């Protein structure tokens, strides 16, 4: 212990003796540890923590697998689920659910919209959830027998009913139906995804049809049964069902996976893991930097170490002393890294606050994150201190003591230090490639031509349910009245309704062009489709470029019509007018006559990549497709669009006081809900890349600067013997640029490999984008040139008298 205290005190004195090096080293480690801690917390909270159940057996997701059609992950018909329940022996239970909107209204409170789960009676048992008040559903309620009942989420209970225990038995209106509250789930429980309220499935197997009434399915494994064993059994059951019901089940198997895997898109999981790998690159660069700093200081202290060795200090004691200094640097930097990691976590959570994500995702600086931080801090101390300590303690004493040069020519930076610099450059270059791709993605998002002016547009959404609006006519009356109410408001310049807002994706349908033969349904081309009111294009400021807009006469009973965008017209009627052409949906839909062509409006959707899939789209009048139950309203406002929310709510309430208006946003905010992934991941990889570039530049500068200081005598003699300043400048600069070139070659190759799996979060950027690589090469070249020029310029000013002066 006395030896440890002595080493600790001596190490502290040595750190205080070189405050500049100490500050740079601790800040470098803090940056690397902080970024790594933040990223590990994100990965752990998103992927590794998972669902928290009382028992250890995993919850599985069971879905359809139809290899011949390339379909995987579809929901399961209820009659298949019943067969599974009766034949399987691998699970303690099989449960089902669907998800949807739930409108809740009761006396004394305004109506509100919530995320709802429609679940089987045994679902709560599968996830070990017990109500804090009341009960769960019964099998009879699952089948729709008896009155409708509802279970509240804890937050709904607290916020809407102030946590009143007498809420059980209360009568409310749920989706326009009378229902009774029978339970309240515990705090934090929001299964299956992010639900606030639960209703029974209400599917009667006796009324179900084979192949219909589909639900999502989860199953809890029995103790001692593996996922592989369950998969084999389920494939056998699926084969038996397919043989018995070939018309609906032929070629359909079962896809078995953990519930977390089913919920989290594999693209996002891959990006998160790659993000952790990338930030480890930043940590390695930080460690390389500190290692080079310690190598430099060890070279300066080589005489001191040699003297201590000659006086009897054994090598292990010297190594321990030098490692103590490195450990102290890492510990101080680690504390700073914890602070930086906490700040990063708070900022990340704020950025994803409004993002729809699984309820069990919990990103925080907790015990696993802190243990990870301790581990990487220890790694940093070993990575940064081991080699300098071993090299310094192993130098030849006689050579050092005989050397009268400035510092020690016998303890040069050498190839190892140069390799560290090349490694730094390679890692930073690789990270800059991914950062460049992300930056270009964000630029593309911000420059995206939506096809309309999105400012001063207010948007919101509502849903109509069968109990209050049982047919097309009743829904159409509501929609037309709503447009009238909104249009009459003084703050509204134009108001319209649309089934799917721009950039948020669209419904899709297979279409059949008049006069074209299609051997199979799959041969029919896909197109985006949405229903609108005639005033919708006025809200967007879109003018019909050919033909006409919809009118009041385009209603049920009149000739079915459609308006197509320019991409649709160019794709299907290239070289000819699209007007008066006909097409229909699938093979049995009514023929739609094209009456107008409009400029393209960005559709959006298309998965995580956000590239919108196919751009062609057609529009049908809401009055001819009023089976639409969920609709978005869009209002071009004369003032601030966000301030129109209260006006829109009042307009809806005048028509139906029990109907809530939700997702009240400006059009720009609505678009951002689909673009958040590019902004967040773009920002993170940009931070990683900039941190790596900064550390690599500092490392290159530090090594070149110290190399010049060690070669002061050599430079002075060269210049005394006639070497020009230009020659000396080129000698130093050339060495640094060679290291830069070697590192950049390896780095660009690594960056190209990293860019491939990251392509899912690129927006209109190819992983092979030449401009990005060229920009990185120029950036690295200029940064490296600047880092080398300062030491090289100092080398040209060495005077012979200074070079030959002994210490």
Coordinates of N, CA, C and O in Angstrom, one line a residue, residues 62-65 76-88 94 209-212 214 217 232-254:
X62 N -44.9 -14.5 -33.8 CA -45.2 -15.5 -34.8 C -46.0 -14.8 -36.0 O -47.0 -14.2 -35.8
X63 N -45.5 -14.9 -37.2 CA -46.1 -14.3 -38.3 C -46.0 -15.2 -39.6 O -45.3 -16.2 -39.5
X64 N -46.6 -14.8 -40.6 CA -46.6 -15.7 -41.8 C -45.3 -15.6 -42.6 O -44.7 -14.5 -42.6
X65 N -45.0 -16.7 -43.2 CA -43.8 -16.8 -44.0 C -44.2 -17.4 -45.3 O -44.5 -18.6 -45.3
X76 N -51.7 -13.1 -38.8 CA -52.2 -14.4 -38.9 C -53.7 -14.5 -38.8 O -54.3 -13.8 -38.0
X77 N -54.4 -15.2 -39.7 CA -55.9 -15.4 -39.6 C -56.2 -16.0 -38.2 O -55.6 -16.9 -37.8
X78 N -57.3 -15.6 -37.6 CA -57.7 -16.0 -36.3 C -58.0 -17.5 -36.3 O -57.7 -18.2 -35.3
X79 N -58.5 -18.1 -37.3 CA -58.8 -19.5 -37.3 C -57.5 -20.3 -37.3 O -57.4 -21.4 -36.7
X80 N -56.4 -19.8 -37.9 CA -55.1 -20.4 -37.8 C -54.6 -20.4 -36.4 O -54.0 -21.3 -35.9
X81 N -54.8 -19.2 -35.8 CA -54.3 -19.1 -34.4 C -55.0 -20.1 -33.5 O -54.4 -20.7 -32.6
X82 N -56.3 -20.3 -33.7 CA -57.0 -21.3 -32.9 C -56.5 -22.7 -33.1 O -56.3 -23.5 -32.1
X83 N -56.1 -23.0 -34.3 CA -55.5 -24.3 -34.6 C -54.2 -24.4 -33.9 O -53.8 -25.5 -33.3
X84 N -53.4 -23.3 -33.9 CA -52.1 -23.3 -33.3 C -52.2 -23.6 -31.8 O -51.5 -24.4 -31.2
X85 N -53.2 -22.9 -31.2 CA -53.4 -23.1 -29.7 C -53.7 -24.5 -29.3 O -53.2 -25.0 -28.3
X86 N -54.5 -25.2 -30.1 CA -54.9 -26.5 -29.8 C -53.8 -27.6 -30.0 O -53.8 -28.6 -29.4
X87 N -52.9 -27.3 -31.0 CA -51.9 -28.3 -31.3 C -50.5 -28.1 -30.8 O -49.7 -29.1 -30.7
X88 N -50.1 -26.9 -30.4 CA -48.7 -26.6 -30.0 C -48.5 -27.1 -28.5 O -49.4 -27.2 -27.7
X94 N -50.5 -18.7 -26.5 CA -50.5 -17.9 -27.7 C -51.5 -16.8 -27.6 O -52.7 -17.1 -27.4
X209 N -63.8 -16.2 -41.0 CA -63.6 -17.0 -42.2 C -62.1 -17.4 -42.4 O -61.2 -16.6 -41.9
X210 N -61.9 -18.5 -42.9 CA -60.5 -19.0 -43.1 C -59.8 -18.0 -44.0 O -60.2 -17.7 -45.1
X211 N -58.6 -17.6 -43.5 CA -57.8 -16.6 -44.3 C -58.1 -15.2 -44.0 O -57.4 -14.3 -44.4
X212 N -59.2 -14.9 -43.2 CA -59.5 -13.5 -42.8 C -59.4 -13.3 -41.3 O -58.9 -14.1 -40.6
X214 N -57.5 -11.2 -39.5 CA -56.1 -11.3 -39.1 C -55.7 -10.5 -37.9 O -56.1 -9.4 -37.7
X217 N -49.6 -12.0 -33.6 CA -49.5 -13.1 -32.6 C -48.2 -13.1 -31.9 O -47.1 -12.9 -32.5
X232 N -39.5 -25.6 -35.2 CA -39.7 -26.9 -35.9 C -41.2 -27.3 -35.7 O -41.8 -27.8 -36.6
X233 N -41.7 -27.2 -34.5 CA -43.0 -27.6 -34.2 C -44.0 -26.8 -35.0 O -45.0 -27.3 -35.6
X234 N -43.8 -25.5 -35.0 CA -44.8 -24.6 -35.7 C -44.8 -24.8 -37.2 O -45.8 -24.7 -37.8
X235 N -43.6 -25.1 -37.8 CA -43.6 -25.4 -39.2 C -44.4 -26.7 -39.5 O -45.1 -26.7 -40.5
X236 N -44.3 -27.6 -38.6 CA -45.1 -28.8 -38.8 C -46.6 -28.6 -38.7 O -47.4 -29.1 -39.5
X237 N -47.0 -27.7 -37.8 CA -48.4 -27.4 -37.7 C -48.9 -26.6 -38.9 O -50.0 -26.9 -39.4
X238 N -48.0 -25.7 -39.4 CA -48.4 -24.9 -40.6 C -48.5 -25.8 -41.8 O -49.4 -25.6 -42.6
X239 N -47.7 -26.8 -41.9 CA -47.8 -27.7 -43.0 C -49.1 -28.5 -43.0 O -49.7 -28.8 -44.0
X240 N -49.5 -28.9 -41.8 CA -50.7 -29.7 -41.6 C -51.9 -28.8 -42.0 O -52.8 -29.3 -42.7
X241 N -51.9 -27.5 -41.6 CA -53.0 -26.6 -42.0 C -53.0 -26.4 -43.5 O -54.1 -26.3 -44.1
X242 N -51.8 -26.2 -44.1 CA -51.8 -26.0 -45.5 C -52.3 -27.2 -46.3 O -53.0 -27.0 -47.3
X243 N -52.1 -28.4 -45.8 CA -52.6 -29.6 -46.5 C -54.1 -29.6 -46.4 O -54.8 -30.1 -47.3
X244 N -54.7 -29.2 -45.3 CA -56.1 -29.3 -45.1 C -56.8 -28.1 -45.8 O -58.0 -28.3 -46.2
X245 N -56.2 -26.9 -45.8 CA -56.8 -25.8 -46.4 C -55.9 -25.2 -47.5 O -55.4 -24.1 -47.3
X246 N -55.7 -25.9 -48.6 CA -54.7 -25.4 -49.6 C -55.1 -24.1 -50.3 O -54.3 -23.3 -50.7
X247 N -56.5 -23.9 -50.4 CA -56.9 -22.6 -51.1 C -56.5 -21.4 -50.3 O -56.4 -20.3 -50.9
X248 N -56.3 -21.4 -49.0 CA -55.9 -20.2 -48.3 C -54.5 -20.3 -47.7 O -53.9 -19.3 -47.4
X249 N -54.0 -21.5 -47.5 CA -52.7 -21.7 -46.7 C -51.6 -22.4 -47.5 O -50.5 -22.6 -46.9
X250 N -51.8 -22.7 -48.7 CA -50.7 -23.4 -49.4 C -49.5 -22.6 -49.5 O -49.5 -21.4 -49.9
X251 N -48.4 -23.2 -49.2 CA -47.1 -22.5 -49.3 C -46.8 -21.5 -48.2 O -45.8 -20.8 -48.2
X252 N -47.6 -21.5 -47.1 CA -47.5 -20.6 -46.0 C -46.9 -21.3 -44.8 O -47.5 -22.2 -44.3
X253 N -45.8 -20.8 -44.3 CA -45.2 -21.3 -43.1 C -45.3 -20.3 -42.0 O -46.1 -19.3 -42.0
X254 N -44.4 -20.4 -41.0 CA -44.4 -19.5 -39.8 C -43.0 -19.0 -39.6 O -42.0 -19.7 -39.7

